[in-house]
Amino acid sequence: MIKEPKTLMLVGFMGAGKTTVGREIARQHQSLFIDVDSEIERLANQSIAEIFVARGEAGFRELETQVLSEVQTFNGIVATGGGVVERSENLAILEQSPATVIYLHGNLESTISRLLLEGQRPLLQEKSAVDFFNLWQQRDPKYQRIANFTVETVGKTPERIAAEIVALFSSNEDELALLQLRSEIDAFDRQIFQLIEKRMQVVSSVAQYKKKFDMKTVQQPRMLKMRELLKYDFEDSKDITDEMIDQIMSILTTSAINKENEQLKR
């Protein structure tokens, strides 16, 4: 059995859901929860945005180091800030801390989408998409370095992510690697279905176009050509066979045709 930690620290890029997931873990596990950014605001008696304006990022990081040092033995769940790995002092604290560190790993696309919805992050207002990509590339190996475990978050609800983390500490050593691999598979499955959902949205637009120009629902030559192109693209793959492509494309095209016919009332 994996020893249950006294202190569980969540790390990850801004917008990874550390605070939301941390609160959910605390709820499911009946633990205490603390957020490093909230503690910094309490210590400075200013909001994060006000601290950045008054003291700059360097001043904010100094406060962050102070708070991080104090909460590393907190009896419960700790959500850190996305930039906690920017300062060597913070990295040292996290690497030497008795806490168990979990990296909430997402992807850049979903993270930026979430940040744009929130719209209240100081660094978000200052950096371009290219800056964010570079920041992502810079921070990811640091998160990996300090983490005891990595949990994939793409396409998962906070409740599901929290449940996976709680499950880590009711598992033995042999089960642990399997749990993390299954976490990755679950994330891939959700990404696949999110893409299918987007595909069906495009199908609706195609149906409107076909209706406008009185086109047939089924474009058989195009469908066959697409399958052949896919088979060509994956001809060297040992896992993606021609049969698999035919089966999956049959499901997708049948669903698309049914949706178009329903939309066009044919």
CSV table of C-alpha atoms in Angstrom, one decimal:
chain,number,residue,atom,x,y,z
A,1,MET,CA,0.0,0.0,0.0
A,2,ILE,CA,1.3,3.5,-0.9
A,3,LYS,CA,1.7,5.5,2.3
A,4,GLU,CA,-0.9,8.2,2.6
A,5,PRO,CA,0.8,11.6,2.8
A,6,LYS,CA,0.3,14.1,5.5
A,7,THR,CA,0.8,16.9,3.0
A,8,LEU,CA,-0.3,16.7,-0.6
A,9,MET,CA,0.9,19.5,-2.9
A,10,LEU,CA,-0.6,20.1,-6.3
A,11,VAL,CA,1.6,21.7,-9.0
A,12,GLY,CA,0.9,22.5,-12.7
A,13,PHE,CA,0.6,25.3,-15.2
A,14,MET,CA,-1.8,28.2,-14.4
A,15,GLY,CA,-5.3,27.1,-15.3
A,16,ALA,CA,-4.6,23.5,-14.6
A,17,GLY,CA,-7.4,23.4,-12.0
A,18,LYS,CA,-5.2,23.0,-8.9
A,19,THR,CA,-7.4,25.0,-6.6
A,20,THR,CA,-10.6,23.4,-7.9
A,21,VAL,CA,-9.2,19.9,-7.8
A,22,GLY,CA,-7.6,20.5,-4.4
A,23,ARG,CA,-10.9,21.5,-2.9
A,24,GLU,CA,-12.5,18.5,-4.4
A,25,ILE,CA,-9.8,16.1,-3.0
A,26,ALA,CA,-10.3,17.7,0.4
A,27,ARG,CA,-14.1,17.2,0.1
A,28,GLN,CA,-13.8,13.5,-1.0
A,29,HIS,CA,-11.1,12.7,1.6
A,30,GLN,CA,-12.4,15.0,4.4
A,31,SER,CA,-9.1,16.8,4.6
A,32,LEU,CA,-8.1,20.4,5.1
A,33,PHE,CA,-7.3,22.6,2.1
A,34,ILE,CA,-5.1,25.7,1.6
A,35,ASP,CA,-4.3,27.7,-1.5
A,36,VAL,CA,-0.9,29.3,-1.7
A,37,ASP,CA,-2.1,32.3,-3.7
A,38,SER,CA,-4.8,33.0,-1.2
A,39,GLU,CA,-2.3,32.8,1.6
A,40,ILE,CA,0.0,35.3,-0.3
A,41,GLU,CA,-3.0,37.7,-0.6
A,42,ARG,CA,-3.7,37.4,3.1
A,43,LEU,CA,-0.1,38.0,4.0
A,44,ALA,CA,0.3,41.0,1.8
A,45,ASN,CA,-3.2,42.3,2.3
A,46,GLN,CA,-3.4,42.8,-1.4
A,47,SER,CA,-4.8,40.9,-4.4
A,48,ILE,CA,-2.4,39.0,-6.7
A,49,ALA,CA,-2.9,41.6,-9.4
A,50,GLU,CA,-2.2,44.4,-6.9
A,51,ILE,CA,1.0,42.7,-5.7
A,52,PHE,CA,2.2,42.4,-9.3
A,53,VAL,CA,1.6,46.1,-9.8
A,54,ALA,CA,3.2,47.2,-6.5
A,55,ARG,CA,6.1,44.8,-6.2
A,56,GLY,CA,6.5,43.2,-9.6
A,57,GLU,CA,6.9,39.5,-10.2
A,58,ALA,CA,10.1,39.3,-8.2
A,59,GLY,CA,8.3,40.7,-5.2
A,60,PHE,CA,5.5,38.2,-5.6
A,61,ARG,CA,7.9,35.3,-5.9
A,62,GLU,CA,9.5,36.3,-2.6
A,63,LEU,CA,6.2,36.2,-0.8
A,64,GLU,CA,5.5,32.9,-2.5
A,65,THR,CA,8.7,31.3,-1.2
A,66,GLN,CA,7.8,32.5,2.3
A,67,VAL,CA,4.3,31.0,2.2
A,68,LEU,CA,5.5,27.8,0.5
A,69,SER,CA,8.1,27.2,3.2
A,70,GLU,CA,5.3,27.6,5.8
A,71,VAL,CA,2.8,25.2,4.2
A,72,GLN,CA,5.1,22.4,3.2
A,73,THR,CA,4.1,20.5,6.3
A,74,PHE,CA,0.4,21.6,6.3
A,75,ASN,CA,-1.8,18.7,7.3
A,76,GLY,CA,-4.0,18.5,4.2
A,77,ILE,CA,-4.1,19.6,0.5
A,78,VAL,CA,-2.0,22.5,-0.8
A,79,ALA,CA,-2.7,24.1,-4.2
A,80,THR,CA,0.4,26.0,-5.4
A,81,GLY,CA,0.6,28.7,-8.1
A,82,GLY,CA,1.5,28.0,-11.7
A,83,GLY,CA,4.8,29.9,-11.5
A,84,VAL,CA,6.0,28.2,-8.3
A,85,VAL,CA,8.8,26.5,-10.3
A,86,GLU,CA,10.2,29.8,-11.5
A,87,ARG,CA,12.4,30.4,-8.4
A,88,SER,CA,15.2,28.1,-7.4
A,89,GLU,CA,14.4,28.5,-3.7
A,90,ASN,CA,10.9,27.2,-4.4
A,91,LEU,CA,12.2,24.2,-6.4
A,92,ALA,CA,14.5,23.4,-3.5
A,93,ILE,CA,11.6,23.5,-1.0
A,94,LEU,CA,9.4,21.2,-3.2
A,95,GLU,CA,12.2,18.7,-3.8
A,96,GLN,CA,13.2,18.5,-0.1
A,97,SER,CA,9.8,18.8,1.4
A,98,PRO,CA,8.2,15.8,3.1
A,99,ALA,CA,5.0,16.5,1.1
A,100,THR,CA,3.9,14.3,-1.8
A,101,VAL,CA,3.8,16.4,-5.0
A,102,ILE,CA,1.4,15.7,-7.8
A,103,TYR,CA,1.6,17.3,-11.2
A,104,LEU,CA,-1.7,18.1,-12.8
A,105,HIS,CA,-0.7,17.7,-16.5
A,106,GLY,CA,-3.0,19.1,-19.2
A,107,ASN,CA,-2.3,20.4,-22.7
A,108,LEU,CA,-1.7,23.9,-23.9
A,109,GLU,CA,-4.9,24.2,-25.9
A,110,SER,CA,-7.3,23.4,-23.0
A,111,THR,CA,-5.2,25.5,-20.6
A,112,ILE,CA,-5.3,28.6,-22.7
A,113,SER,CA,-9.1,28.1,-23.3
A,114,ARG,CA,-9.7,28.0,-19.6
A,115,LEU,CA,-7.5,31.0,-18.9
A,116,LEU,CA,-9.3,33.1,-21.5
A,117,LEU,CA,-12.6,32.3,-19.8
A,118,GLU,CA,-11.2,33.4,-16.5
A,119,GLY,CA,-9.4,36.5,-17.9
A,120,GLN,CA,-8.0,37.6,-14.5
A,121,ARG,CA,-4.4,36.3,-14.5
A,122,PRO,CA,-1.7,39.0,-14.5
A,123,LEU,CA,0.7,37.1,-16.8
A,124,LEU,CA,-2.2,36.3,-19.2
A,125,GLN,CA,-2.6,40.0,-19.8
A,126,GLU,CA,1.1,40.5,-20.6
A,127,LYS,CA,2.0,37.5,-22.7
A,128,SER,CA,1.2,36.5,-26.3
A,129,ALA,CA,0.4,32.9,-27.4
A,130,VAL,CA,4.0,32.4,-28.4
A,131,ASP,CA,5.1,33.6,-24.9
A,132,PHE,CA,2.7,31.1,-23.4
A,133,PHE,CA,4.1,28.3,-25.5
A,134,ASN,CA,7.6,29.1,-24.5
A,135,LEU,CA,6.6,29.3,-20.8
A,136,TRP,CA,4.9,26.0,-21.1
A,137,GLN,CA,8.0,24.4,-22.6
A,138,GLN,CA,10.1,25.9,-19.9
A,139,ARG,CA,8.0,24.9,-16.9
A,140,ASP,CA,6.9,21.4,-17.9
A,141,PRO,CA,10.2,19.7,-17.2
A,142,LYS,CA,10.4,21.5,-13.9
A,143,TYR,CA,7.0,20.2,-12.8
A,144,GLN,CA,8.1,16.7,-14.0
A,145,ARG,CA,11.2,16.9,-11.9
A,146,ILE,CA,9.6,17.8,-8.6
A,147,ALA,CA,6.5,15.6,-8.9
A,148,ASN,CA,6.1,12.2,-7.2
A,149,PHE,CA,3.2,11.5,-9.4
A,150,THR,CA,1.7,12.9,-12.6
A,151,VAL,CA,-2.1,12.8,-13.3
A,152,GLU,CA,-3.5,13.6,-16.7
A,153,THR,CA,-6.3,16.1,-16.6
A,154,VAL,CA,-7.5,16.6,-20.3
A,155,GLY,CA,-11.2,16.1,-20.7
A,156,LYS,CA,-11.7,15.1,-17.1
A,157,THR,CA,-13.9,16.7,-14.5
A,158,PRO,CA,-12.4,18.0,-11.2
A,159,GLU,CA,-14.3,15.2,-9.4
A,160,ARG,CA,-12.8,12.5,-11.6
A,161,ILE,CA,-9.3,13.9,-11.2
A,162,ALA,CA,-9.7,14.1,-7.5
A,163,ALA,CA,-11.0,10.6,-7.3
A,164,GLU,CA,-7.9,9.3,-9.2
A,165,ILE,CA,-5.6,11.1,-6.8
A,166,VAL,CA,-7.4,9.7,-3.8
A,167,ALA,CA,-7.2,6.2,-5.4
A,168,LEU,CA,-3.4,6.5,-5.6
A,169,PHE,CA,-3.1,6.2,-1.9
A,170,SER,CA,-5.4,3.1,-1.6
A,171,SER,CA,-3.2,1.2,-4.1
A,172,ASN,CA,-0.1,-1.0,-3.7
A,173,GLU,CA,3.1,-0.5,-5.6
A,174,ASP,CA,2.2,-2.9,-8.4
A,175,GLU,CA,-1.2,-1.2,-9.0
A,176,LEU,CA,0.3,2.3,-9.0
A,177,ALA,CA,1.9,2.2,-12.4
A,178,LEU,CA,-1.2,0.7,-13.9
A,179,LEU,CA,-3.4,3.5,-12.4
A,180,GLN,CA,-1.2,6.2,-13.9
A,181,LEU,CA,-1.2,4.4,-17.4
A,182,ARG,CA,-5.0,4.1,-17.2
A,183,SER,CA,-5.2,7.8,-16.3
A,184,GLU,CA,-3.4,8.6,-19.6
A,185,ILE,CA,-5.7,6.3,-21.5
A,186,ASP,CA,-8.8,8.0,-20.0
A,187,ALA,CA,-7.4,11.3,-21.0
A,188,PHE,CA,-6.8,10.1,-24.6
A,189,ASP,CA,-10.4,8.7,-24.8
A,190,ARG,CA,-11.9,12.0,-23.7
A,191,GLN,CA,-9.8,13.9,-26.3
A,192,ILE,CA,-11.0,11.5,-29.0
A,193,PHE,CA,-14.7,12.1,-28.1
A,194,GLN,CA,-14.2,15.8,-27.8
A,195,LEU,CA,-12.8,15.8,-31.4
A,196,ILE,CA,-15.7,13.6,-32.5
A,197,GLU,CA,-18.1,16.2,-31.0
A,198,LYS,CA,-16.3,19.0,-32.9
A,199,ARG,CA,-16.5,16.8,-36.1
A,200,MET,CA,-20.3,16.6,-35.7
A,201,GLN,CA,-20.5,20.3,-35.3
A,202,VAL,CA,-18.7,20.7,-38.7
A,203,VAL,CA,-21.1,18.1,-40.1
A,204,SER,CA,-24.0,20.5,-39.2
A,205,SER,CA,-22.3,23.3,-41.2
A,206,VAL,CA,-21.7,20.9,-44.1
A,207,ALA,CA,-25.4,20.0,-44.1
A,208,GLN,CA,-26.4,23.7,-44.3
A,209,TYR,CA,-24.1,24.1,-47.3
A,210,LYS,CA,-25.6,21.0,-49.0
A,211,LYS,CA,-29.1,22.3,-48.4
A,212,LYS,CA,-28.2,25.7,-49.9
A,213,PHE,CA,-26.8,24.1,-53.1
A,214,ASP,CA,-29.2,21.1,-53.2
A,215,MET,CA,-26.4,18.6,-52.9
A,216,LYS,CA,-26.6,14.9,-52.1
A,217,THR,CA,-26.1,13.8,-48.5
A,218,VAL,CA,-23.7,11.0,-49.4
A,219,GLN,CA,-20.6,11.8,-51.4
A,220,GLN,CA,-19.4,8.3,-52.0
A,221,PRO,CA,-16.2,9.0,-54.0
A,222,ARG,CA,-15.0,11.5,-51.5
A,223,MET,CA,-15.6,9.1,-48.6
A,224,LEU,CA,-13.7,6.3,-50.3
A,225,LYS,CA,-10.8,8.6,-51.2
A,226,MET,CA,-10.6,9.7,-47.5
A,227,ARG,CA,-10.4,6.1,-46.3
A,228,GLU,CA,-7.6,5.3,-48.8
A,229,LEU,CA,-5.7,8.4,-47.7
A,230,LEU,CA,-6.0,7.4,-44.1
A,231,LYS,CA,-4.8,3.9,-44.9
A,232,TYR,CA,-1.8,5.3,-46.8
A,233,ASP,CA,-1.0,7.6,-43.8
A,234,PHE,CA,-0.9,4.7,-41.4
A,235,GLU,CA,0.4,2.0,-43.6
A,236,ASP,CA,3.6,1.7,-41.4
A,237,SER,CA,1.6,1.5,-38.1
A,238,LYS,CA,1.4,-1.8,-36.4
A,239,ASP,CA,-1.6,-0.7,-34.3
A,240,ILE,CA,-3.8,1.2,-36.9
A,241,THR,CA,-4.9,-1.4,-39.4
A,242,ASP,CA,-6.9,-1.0,-42.5
A,243,GLU,CA,-9.7,-3.0,-40.8
A,244,MET,CA,-9.7,-0.6,-37.9
A,245,ILE,CA,-9.8,2.4,-40.2
A,246,ASP,CA,-12.8,0.9,-42.1
A,247,GLN,CA,-14.7,0.2,-38.8
A,248,ILE,CA,-14.1,3.6,-37.3
A,249,MET,CA,-14.8,5.5,-40.4
A,250,SER,CA,-18.0,3.5,-41.0
A,251,ILE,CA,-19.3,4.5,-37.5
A,252,LEU,CA,-18.3,8.2,-38.1
A,253,THR,CA,-19.7,8.5,-41.6
A,254,THR,CA,-23.0,6.7,-40.6
A,255,SER,CA,-23.4,9.1,-37.7
A,256,ALA,CA,-22.7,12.0,-40.0
A,257,ILE,CA,-25.1,10.9,-42.7
A,258,ASN,CA,-27.9,10.4,-40.1
A,259,LYS,CA,-27.3,13.8,-38.7
A,260,GLU,CA,-27.3,15.5,-42.1
A,261,ASN,CA,-30.5,13.6,-43.1
A,262,GLU,CA,-32.2,14.6,-39.9
A,263,GLN,CA,-31.1,18.2,-40.3
A,264,LEU,CA,-32.1,18.3,-44.0
A,265,LYS,CA,-35.3,16.2,-43.2
A,266,ARG,CA,-34.5,13.7,-46.0
